[in-house]
Tab-separated table of C-alpha atoms and ligand atoms in Angstrom:
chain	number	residue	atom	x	y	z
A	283	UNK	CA	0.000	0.000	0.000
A	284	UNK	CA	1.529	3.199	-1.059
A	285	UNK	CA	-1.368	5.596	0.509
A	286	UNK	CA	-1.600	6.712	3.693
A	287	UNK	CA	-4.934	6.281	5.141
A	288	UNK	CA	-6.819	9.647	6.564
A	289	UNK	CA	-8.466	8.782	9.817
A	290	UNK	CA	-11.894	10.641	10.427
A	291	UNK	CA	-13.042	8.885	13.123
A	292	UNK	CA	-9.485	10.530	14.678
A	293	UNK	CA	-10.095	14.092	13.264
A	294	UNK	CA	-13.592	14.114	13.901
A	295	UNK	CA	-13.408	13.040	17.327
A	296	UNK	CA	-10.483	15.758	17.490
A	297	UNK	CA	-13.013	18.463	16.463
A	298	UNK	CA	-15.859	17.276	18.398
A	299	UNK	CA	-13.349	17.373	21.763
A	300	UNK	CA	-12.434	21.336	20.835
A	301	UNK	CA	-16.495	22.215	20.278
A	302	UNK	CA	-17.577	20.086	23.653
A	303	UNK	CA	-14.584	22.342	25.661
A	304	UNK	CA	-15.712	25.257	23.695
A	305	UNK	CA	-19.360	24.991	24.661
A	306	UNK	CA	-18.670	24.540	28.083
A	307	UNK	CA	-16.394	27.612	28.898
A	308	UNK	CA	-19.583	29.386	26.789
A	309	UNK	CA	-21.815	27.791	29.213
A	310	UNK	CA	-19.837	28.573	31.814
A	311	UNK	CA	-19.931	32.317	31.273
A	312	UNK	CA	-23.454	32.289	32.060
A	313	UNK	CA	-24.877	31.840	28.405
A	314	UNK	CA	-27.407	29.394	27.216
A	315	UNK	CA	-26.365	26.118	25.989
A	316	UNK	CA	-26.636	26.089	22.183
A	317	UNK	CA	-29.350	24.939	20.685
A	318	UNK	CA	-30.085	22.310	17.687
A	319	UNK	CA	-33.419	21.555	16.404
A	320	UNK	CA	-34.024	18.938	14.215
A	321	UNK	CA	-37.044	18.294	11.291
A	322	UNK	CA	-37.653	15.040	9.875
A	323	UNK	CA	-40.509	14.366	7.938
A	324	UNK	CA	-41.512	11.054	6.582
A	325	UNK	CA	-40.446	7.836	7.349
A	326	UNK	CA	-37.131	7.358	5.559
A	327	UNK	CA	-35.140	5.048	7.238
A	328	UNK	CA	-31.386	6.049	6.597
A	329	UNK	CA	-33.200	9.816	7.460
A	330	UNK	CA	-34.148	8.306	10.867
A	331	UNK	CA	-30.383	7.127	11.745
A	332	UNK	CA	-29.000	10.236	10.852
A	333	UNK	CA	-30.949	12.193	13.039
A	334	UNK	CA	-30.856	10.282	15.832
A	335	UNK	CA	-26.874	10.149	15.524
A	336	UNK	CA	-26.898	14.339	14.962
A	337	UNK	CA	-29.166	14.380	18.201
A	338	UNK	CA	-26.729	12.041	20.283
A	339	UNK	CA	-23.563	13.464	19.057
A	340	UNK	CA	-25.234	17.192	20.372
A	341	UNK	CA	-25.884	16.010	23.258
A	342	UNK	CA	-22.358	14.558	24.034
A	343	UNK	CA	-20.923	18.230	23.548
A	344	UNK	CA	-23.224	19.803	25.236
A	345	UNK	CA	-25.380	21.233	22.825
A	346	UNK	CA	-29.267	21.139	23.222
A	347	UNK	CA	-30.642	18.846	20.903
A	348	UNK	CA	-34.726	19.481	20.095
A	349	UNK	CA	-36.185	17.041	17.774
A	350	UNK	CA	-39.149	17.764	15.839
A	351	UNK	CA	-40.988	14.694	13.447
A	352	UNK	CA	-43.980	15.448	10.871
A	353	UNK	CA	-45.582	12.346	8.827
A	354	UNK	CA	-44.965	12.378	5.473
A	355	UNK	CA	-48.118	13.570	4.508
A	356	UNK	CA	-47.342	17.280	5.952
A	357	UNK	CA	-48.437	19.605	3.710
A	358	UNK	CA	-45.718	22.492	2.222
A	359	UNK	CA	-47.467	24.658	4.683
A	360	UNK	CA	-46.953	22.770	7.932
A	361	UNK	CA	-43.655	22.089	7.132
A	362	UNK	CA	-42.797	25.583	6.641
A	363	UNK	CA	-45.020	27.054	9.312
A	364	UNK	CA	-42.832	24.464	12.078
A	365	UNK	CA	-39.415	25.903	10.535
A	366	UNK	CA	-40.892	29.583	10.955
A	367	UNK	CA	-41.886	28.772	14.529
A	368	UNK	CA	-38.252	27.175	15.349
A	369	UNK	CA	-36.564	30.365	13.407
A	370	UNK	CA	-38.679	32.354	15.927
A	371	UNK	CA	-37.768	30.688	18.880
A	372	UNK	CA	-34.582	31.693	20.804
A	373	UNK	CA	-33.378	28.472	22.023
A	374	UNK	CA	-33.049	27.621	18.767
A	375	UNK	CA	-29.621	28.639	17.312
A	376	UNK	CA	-29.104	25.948	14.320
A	377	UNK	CA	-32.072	24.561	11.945
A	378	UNK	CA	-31.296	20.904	10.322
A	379	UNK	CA	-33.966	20.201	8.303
A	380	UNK	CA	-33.207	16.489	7.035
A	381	UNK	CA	-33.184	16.140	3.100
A	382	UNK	CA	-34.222	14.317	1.013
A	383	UNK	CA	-37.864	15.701	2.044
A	384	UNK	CA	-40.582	13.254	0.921
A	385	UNK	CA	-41.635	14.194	-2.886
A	386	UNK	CA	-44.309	17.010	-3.429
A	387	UNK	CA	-42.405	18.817	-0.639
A	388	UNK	CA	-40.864	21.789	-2.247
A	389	UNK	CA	-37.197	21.620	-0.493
A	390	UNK	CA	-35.806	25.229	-1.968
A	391	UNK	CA	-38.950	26.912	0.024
A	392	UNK	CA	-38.321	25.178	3.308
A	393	UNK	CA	-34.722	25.824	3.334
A	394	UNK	CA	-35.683	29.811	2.188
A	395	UNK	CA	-37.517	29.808	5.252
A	396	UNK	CA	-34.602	29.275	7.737
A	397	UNK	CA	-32.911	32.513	8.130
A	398	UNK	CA	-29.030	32.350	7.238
A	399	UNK	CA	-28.039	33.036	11.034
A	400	UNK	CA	-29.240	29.555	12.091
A	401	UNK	CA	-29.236	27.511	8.504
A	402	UNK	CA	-26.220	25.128	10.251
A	403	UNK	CA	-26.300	22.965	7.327
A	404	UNK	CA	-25.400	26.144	4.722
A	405	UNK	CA	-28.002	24.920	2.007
A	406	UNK	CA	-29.794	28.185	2.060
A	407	UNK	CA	-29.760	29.607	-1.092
A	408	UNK	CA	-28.070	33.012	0.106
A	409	UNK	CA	-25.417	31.486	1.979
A	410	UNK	CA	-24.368	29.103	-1.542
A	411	UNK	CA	-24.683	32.459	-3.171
A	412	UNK	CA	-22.149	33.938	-1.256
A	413	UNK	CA	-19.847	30.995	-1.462
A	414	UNK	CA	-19.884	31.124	-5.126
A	415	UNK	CA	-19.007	34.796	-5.512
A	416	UNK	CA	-15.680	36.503	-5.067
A	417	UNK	CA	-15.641	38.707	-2.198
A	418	UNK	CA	-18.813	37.244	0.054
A	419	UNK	CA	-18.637	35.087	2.787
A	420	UNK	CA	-21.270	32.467	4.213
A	421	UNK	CA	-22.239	32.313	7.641
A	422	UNK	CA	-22.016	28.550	7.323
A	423	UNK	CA	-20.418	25.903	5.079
A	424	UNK	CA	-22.453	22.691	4.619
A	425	UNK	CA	-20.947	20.108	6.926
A	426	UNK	CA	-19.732	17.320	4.436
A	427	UNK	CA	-18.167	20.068	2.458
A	428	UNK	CA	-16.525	21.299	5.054
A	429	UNK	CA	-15.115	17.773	6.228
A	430	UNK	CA	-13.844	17.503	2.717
A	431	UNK	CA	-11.787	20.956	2.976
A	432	UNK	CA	-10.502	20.107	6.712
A	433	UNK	CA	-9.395	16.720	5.677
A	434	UNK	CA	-7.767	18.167	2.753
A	435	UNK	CA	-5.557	20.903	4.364
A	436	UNK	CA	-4.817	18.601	6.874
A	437	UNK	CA	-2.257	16.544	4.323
A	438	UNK	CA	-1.948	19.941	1.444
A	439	UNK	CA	-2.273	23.409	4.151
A	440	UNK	CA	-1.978	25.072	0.007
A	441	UNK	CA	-4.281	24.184	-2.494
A	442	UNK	CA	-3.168	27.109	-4.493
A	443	UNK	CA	-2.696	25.746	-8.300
A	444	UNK	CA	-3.236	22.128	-7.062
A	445	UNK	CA	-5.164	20.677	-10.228
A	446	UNK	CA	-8.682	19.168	-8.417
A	447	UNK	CA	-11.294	17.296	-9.913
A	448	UNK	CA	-14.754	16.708	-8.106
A	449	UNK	CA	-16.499	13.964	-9.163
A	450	UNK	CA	-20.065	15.174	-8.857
A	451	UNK	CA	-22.426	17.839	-9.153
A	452	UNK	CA	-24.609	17.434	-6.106
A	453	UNK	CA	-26.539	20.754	-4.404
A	454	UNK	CA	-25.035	18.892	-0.709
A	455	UNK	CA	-21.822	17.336	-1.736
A	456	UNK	CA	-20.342	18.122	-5.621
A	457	UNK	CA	-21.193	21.705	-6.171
A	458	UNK	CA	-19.922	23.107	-2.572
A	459	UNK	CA	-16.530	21.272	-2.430
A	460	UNK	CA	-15.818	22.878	-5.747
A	461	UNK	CA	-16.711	26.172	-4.950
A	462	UNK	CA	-14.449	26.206	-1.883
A	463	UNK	CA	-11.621	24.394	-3.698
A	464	UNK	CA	-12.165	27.078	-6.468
A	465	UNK	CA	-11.833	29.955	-2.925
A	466	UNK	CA	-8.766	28.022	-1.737
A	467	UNK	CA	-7.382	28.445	-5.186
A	468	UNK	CA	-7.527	25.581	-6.801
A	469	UNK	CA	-8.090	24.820	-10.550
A	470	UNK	CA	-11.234	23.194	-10.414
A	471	UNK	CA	-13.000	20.228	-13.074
A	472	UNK	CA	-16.293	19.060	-12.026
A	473	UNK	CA	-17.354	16.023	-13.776
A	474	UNK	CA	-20.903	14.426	-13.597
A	475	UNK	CA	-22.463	12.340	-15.511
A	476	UNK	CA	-22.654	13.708	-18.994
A	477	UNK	CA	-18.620	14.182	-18.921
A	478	UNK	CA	-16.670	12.110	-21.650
A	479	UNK	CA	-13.454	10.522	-21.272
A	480	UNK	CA	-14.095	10.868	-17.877
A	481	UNK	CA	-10.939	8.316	-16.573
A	482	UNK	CA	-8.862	10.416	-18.633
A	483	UNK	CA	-9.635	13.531	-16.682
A	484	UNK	CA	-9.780	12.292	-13.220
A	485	UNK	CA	-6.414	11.027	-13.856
A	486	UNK	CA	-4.962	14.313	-14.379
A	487	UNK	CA	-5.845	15.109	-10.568
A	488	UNK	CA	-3.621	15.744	-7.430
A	489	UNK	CA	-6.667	16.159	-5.792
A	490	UNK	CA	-9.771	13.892	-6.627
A	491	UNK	CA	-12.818	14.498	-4.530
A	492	UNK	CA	-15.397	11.770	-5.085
A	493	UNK	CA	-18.885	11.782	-4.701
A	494	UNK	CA	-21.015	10.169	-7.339
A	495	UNK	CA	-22.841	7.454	-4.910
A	496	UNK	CA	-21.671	4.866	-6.872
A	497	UNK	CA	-19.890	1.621	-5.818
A	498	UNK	CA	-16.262	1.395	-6.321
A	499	UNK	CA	-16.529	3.321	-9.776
A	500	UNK	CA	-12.976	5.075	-9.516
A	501	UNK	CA	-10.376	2.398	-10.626
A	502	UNK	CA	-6.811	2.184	-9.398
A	503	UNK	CA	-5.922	3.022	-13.291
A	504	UNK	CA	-7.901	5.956	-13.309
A	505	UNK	CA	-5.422	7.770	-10.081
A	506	UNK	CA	-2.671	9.604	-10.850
A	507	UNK	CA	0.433	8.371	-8.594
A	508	UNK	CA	0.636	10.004	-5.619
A	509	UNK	CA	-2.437	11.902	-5.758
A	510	UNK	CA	-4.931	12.828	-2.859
A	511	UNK	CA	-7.938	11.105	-2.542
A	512	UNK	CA	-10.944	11.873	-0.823
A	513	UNK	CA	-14.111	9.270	-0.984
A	514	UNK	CA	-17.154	10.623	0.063
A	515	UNK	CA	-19.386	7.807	-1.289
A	516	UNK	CA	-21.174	5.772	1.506
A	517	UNK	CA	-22.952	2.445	-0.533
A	518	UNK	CA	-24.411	-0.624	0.690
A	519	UNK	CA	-23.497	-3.977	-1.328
A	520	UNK	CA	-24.516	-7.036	-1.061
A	521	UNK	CA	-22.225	-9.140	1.297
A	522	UNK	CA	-24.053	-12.589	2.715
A	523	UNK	CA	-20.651	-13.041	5.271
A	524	UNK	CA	-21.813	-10.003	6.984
A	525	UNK	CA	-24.139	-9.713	9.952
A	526	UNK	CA	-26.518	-7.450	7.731
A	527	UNK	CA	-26.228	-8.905	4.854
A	528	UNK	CA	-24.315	-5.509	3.099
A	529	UNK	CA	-20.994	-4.173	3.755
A	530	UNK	CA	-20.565	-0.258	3.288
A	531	UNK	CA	-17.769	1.039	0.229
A	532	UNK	CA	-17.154	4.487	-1.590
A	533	UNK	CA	-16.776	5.371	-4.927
A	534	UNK	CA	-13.371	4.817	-4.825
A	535	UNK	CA	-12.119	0.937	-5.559
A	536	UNK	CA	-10.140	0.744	-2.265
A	537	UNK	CA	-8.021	-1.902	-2.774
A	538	UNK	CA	-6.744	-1.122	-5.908
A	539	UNK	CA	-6.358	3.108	-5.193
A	540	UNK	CA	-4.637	2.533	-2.053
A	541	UNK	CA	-2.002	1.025	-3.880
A	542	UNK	CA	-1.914	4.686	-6.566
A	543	UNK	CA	-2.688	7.284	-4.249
A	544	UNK	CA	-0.187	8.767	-1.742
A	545	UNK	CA	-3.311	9.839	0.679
A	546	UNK	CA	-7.221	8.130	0.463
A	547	UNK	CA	-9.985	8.313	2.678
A	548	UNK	CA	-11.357	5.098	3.997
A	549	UNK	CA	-14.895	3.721	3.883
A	550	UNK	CA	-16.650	3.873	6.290
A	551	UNK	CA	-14.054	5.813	8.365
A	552	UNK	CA	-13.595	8.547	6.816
A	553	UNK	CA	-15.584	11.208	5.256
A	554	UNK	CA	-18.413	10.307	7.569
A	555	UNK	CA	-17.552	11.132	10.704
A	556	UNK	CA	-16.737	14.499	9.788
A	557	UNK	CA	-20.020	15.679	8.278
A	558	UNK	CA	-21.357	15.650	12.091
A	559	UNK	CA	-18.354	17.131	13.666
A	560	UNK	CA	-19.219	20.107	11.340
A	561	UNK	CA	-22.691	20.695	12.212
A	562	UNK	CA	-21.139	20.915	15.895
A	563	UNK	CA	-19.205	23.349	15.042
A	564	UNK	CA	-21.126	24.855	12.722
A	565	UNK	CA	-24.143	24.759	15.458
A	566	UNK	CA	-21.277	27.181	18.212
A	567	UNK	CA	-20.614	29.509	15.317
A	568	UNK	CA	-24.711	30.167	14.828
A	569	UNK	CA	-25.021	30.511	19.100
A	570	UNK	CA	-22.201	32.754	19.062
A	571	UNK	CA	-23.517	35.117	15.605
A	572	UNK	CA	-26.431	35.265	18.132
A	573	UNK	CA	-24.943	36.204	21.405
A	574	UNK	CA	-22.640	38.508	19.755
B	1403	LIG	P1	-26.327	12.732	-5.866
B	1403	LIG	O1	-27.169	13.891	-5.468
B	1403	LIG	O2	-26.974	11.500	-6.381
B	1403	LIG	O3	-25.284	13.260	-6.952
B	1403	LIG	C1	-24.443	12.375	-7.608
B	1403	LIG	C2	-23.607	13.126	-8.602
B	1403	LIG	O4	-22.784	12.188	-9.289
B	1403	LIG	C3	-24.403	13.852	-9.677
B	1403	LIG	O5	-23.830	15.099	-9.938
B	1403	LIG	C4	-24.302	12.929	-10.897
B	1403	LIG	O6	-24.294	13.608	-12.138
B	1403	LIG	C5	-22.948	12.304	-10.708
B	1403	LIG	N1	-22.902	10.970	-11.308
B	1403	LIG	C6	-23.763	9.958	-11.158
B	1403	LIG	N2	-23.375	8.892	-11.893
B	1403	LIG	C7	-22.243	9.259	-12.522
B	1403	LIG	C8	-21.377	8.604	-13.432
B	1403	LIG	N3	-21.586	7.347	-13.831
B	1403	LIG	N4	-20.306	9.277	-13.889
B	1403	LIG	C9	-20.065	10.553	-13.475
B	1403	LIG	N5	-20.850	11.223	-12.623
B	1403	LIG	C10	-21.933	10.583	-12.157
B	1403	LIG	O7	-25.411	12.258	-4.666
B	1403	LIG	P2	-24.830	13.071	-3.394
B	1403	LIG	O8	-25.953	13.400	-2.471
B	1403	LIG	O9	-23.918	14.148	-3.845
B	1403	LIG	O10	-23.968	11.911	-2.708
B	1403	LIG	C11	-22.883	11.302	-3.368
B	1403	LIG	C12	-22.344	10.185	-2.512
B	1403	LIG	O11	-21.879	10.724	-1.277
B	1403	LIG	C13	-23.383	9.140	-2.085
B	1403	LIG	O12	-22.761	7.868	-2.012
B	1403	LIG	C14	-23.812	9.588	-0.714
B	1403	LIG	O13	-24.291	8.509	0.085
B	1403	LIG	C15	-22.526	10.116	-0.179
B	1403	LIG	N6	-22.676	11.138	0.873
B	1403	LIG	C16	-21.878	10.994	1.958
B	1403	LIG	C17	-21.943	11.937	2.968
B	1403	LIG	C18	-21.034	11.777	4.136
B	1403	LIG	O14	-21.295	12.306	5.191
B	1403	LIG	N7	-19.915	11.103	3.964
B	1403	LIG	C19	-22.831	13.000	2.904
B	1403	LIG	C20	-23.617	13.132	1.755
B	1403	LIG	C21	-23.520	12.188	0.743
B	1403	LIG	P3	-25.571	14.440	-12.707
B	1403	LIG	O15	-25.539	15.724	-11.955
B	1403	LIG	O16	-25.246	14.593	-14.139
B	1403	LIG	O17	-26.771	13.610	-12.408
């Protein structure tokens, strides 16, 4: 194996330590705990674990966690009248509204209704705005996003001129790792999946940034030597020796990249675990923009 493996179960459980000390000393000065609500609608199962795991990780730092559930037949209406109510409400200093939102649910209009200084998970529309243009700042980065970045500049602290491709176009995952690889200088190809000869490009990558959801599609031929790798794919295949029947892989052919790549993400293990540790953060940053 010529890549070294980046551990985010390590880094994430670095960042979550620095937010849970950080939250207490802002505790201890006599403000509120900050505060995390949570909207799920529907019954989506993977939705349900990742809610529950946002709520428990909160907890664990400190932060209050408030969980709110609507079936999935709420109406456009209801869902928007509960994020309008939590907006409202000053315990509330982050708004994680889960996506994907049950179809008919119009997901741009419930994210327009959180205002930017609690939208924790940076989807709404102003604060992707401002990451795309030159000079503007969000308030908040979307979480996996921003586990990307810190993973990154943990092994490259300069991107600048570093040829990156993102594999991936997504509103969540794609699009917002390219902007900010595009703000930390980078030169930037996003590929999706209308792009031709697309080994041929993501070969020409010291960066590659995956995140196409599907299993194992990026070959050890298709890496550059030495380049960075981060897989944020998380798919289930079948595998009858496991408990579950499934085992988890990314988009990224493990076995054969780890023997290209000089760094690569492991899955699960590595992406993951970040995405929370960022809406942690993320979650201090909107109590303190509140407190200020
Ligand atoms: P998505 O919304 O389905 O987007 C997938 C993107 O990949 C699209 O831009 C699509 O292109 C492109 N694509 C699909 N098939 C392709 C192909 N054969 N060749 C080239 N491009 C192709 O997915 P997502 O929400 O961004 O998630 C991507 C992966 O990351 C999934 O496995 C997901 O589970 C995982 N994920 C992980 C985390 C985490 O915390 N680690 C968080 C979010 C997502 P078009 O735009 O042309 O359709």
């Amino acid at each position: 194996m010529t890549a070294q493996l980046l551990d985010g179960n390590a880094l994430a459980e670095q960042v979550r330590h620095e937010v849970k000390e950080e939250v207490a000393a802002w505790v201890a000065s006599g403000r509120p705990a900050p505060g995390l609500a949570t909207v799920l609608v529907g019954d989506n199962p993977a939705s349900h674990v990742y809610v529950r795991s946002k709520r428990k990780a909160s907890a664990e730092v400190g932060i209050e966690s408030l969980g709110y559930e609507l079936p999935a037949t709420a109406t456009q209406a209801e869902v928007e009248d509960l994020v309008r109510q939590l907006d409202a409400d000053e315990r509330v200093n982050g708004i994680l509204v889960q996506l994907p939102l049950p179809s008919g649910l119009d997901e741009e209009r419930v994210l327009s209704a959180i205002s930017i200084e609690k939208d924790v998970d940076g989807f709404h529309p102003l604060n992707i705005g401002r990451l795309a243009q030159k000079g503007r700042d969000p308030l908040f980065i979307p979480c996996t996003p921003a586990g990307v970045m810190y993973m990154l500049k943990r092994v490259l602290p300069s991107l600048e001129g570093v040829n990156a491709v993102v594999l991936g176009r997504s509103n969540i995952v794609g699009m917002p790792v390219a902007l900010l690889l595009v703000r930390a200088n980078a030169t930037v190809t996003i590929c999706h999946s209308r792009t031709k000869n697309l080994p041929e490009l993501v070969r020409s990558a010291d960066v590659l940034v995956a995140a196409v959801g599907k299993a194992e599609m990026v070959r050890g031929d298709w890496v550059k030597p030495g380049a960075v790798v981060i897989d944020v794919g998380i798919n289930r295949v079948e595998d009858a020796s496991r408990p579950r029947g499934y085992r988890l892989v990314g988009d990224v052919a493990f076995d054969e990249v780890k023997d290209v790549a000089g760094v690569l993400t492991p899955v699960p293990g590595g992406v993951g675990p970040m995405t929370i540790a960022m809406l942690l953060s993320n979650t201090l940053s909107a109590a303190r923009l509140a407190n200020k």
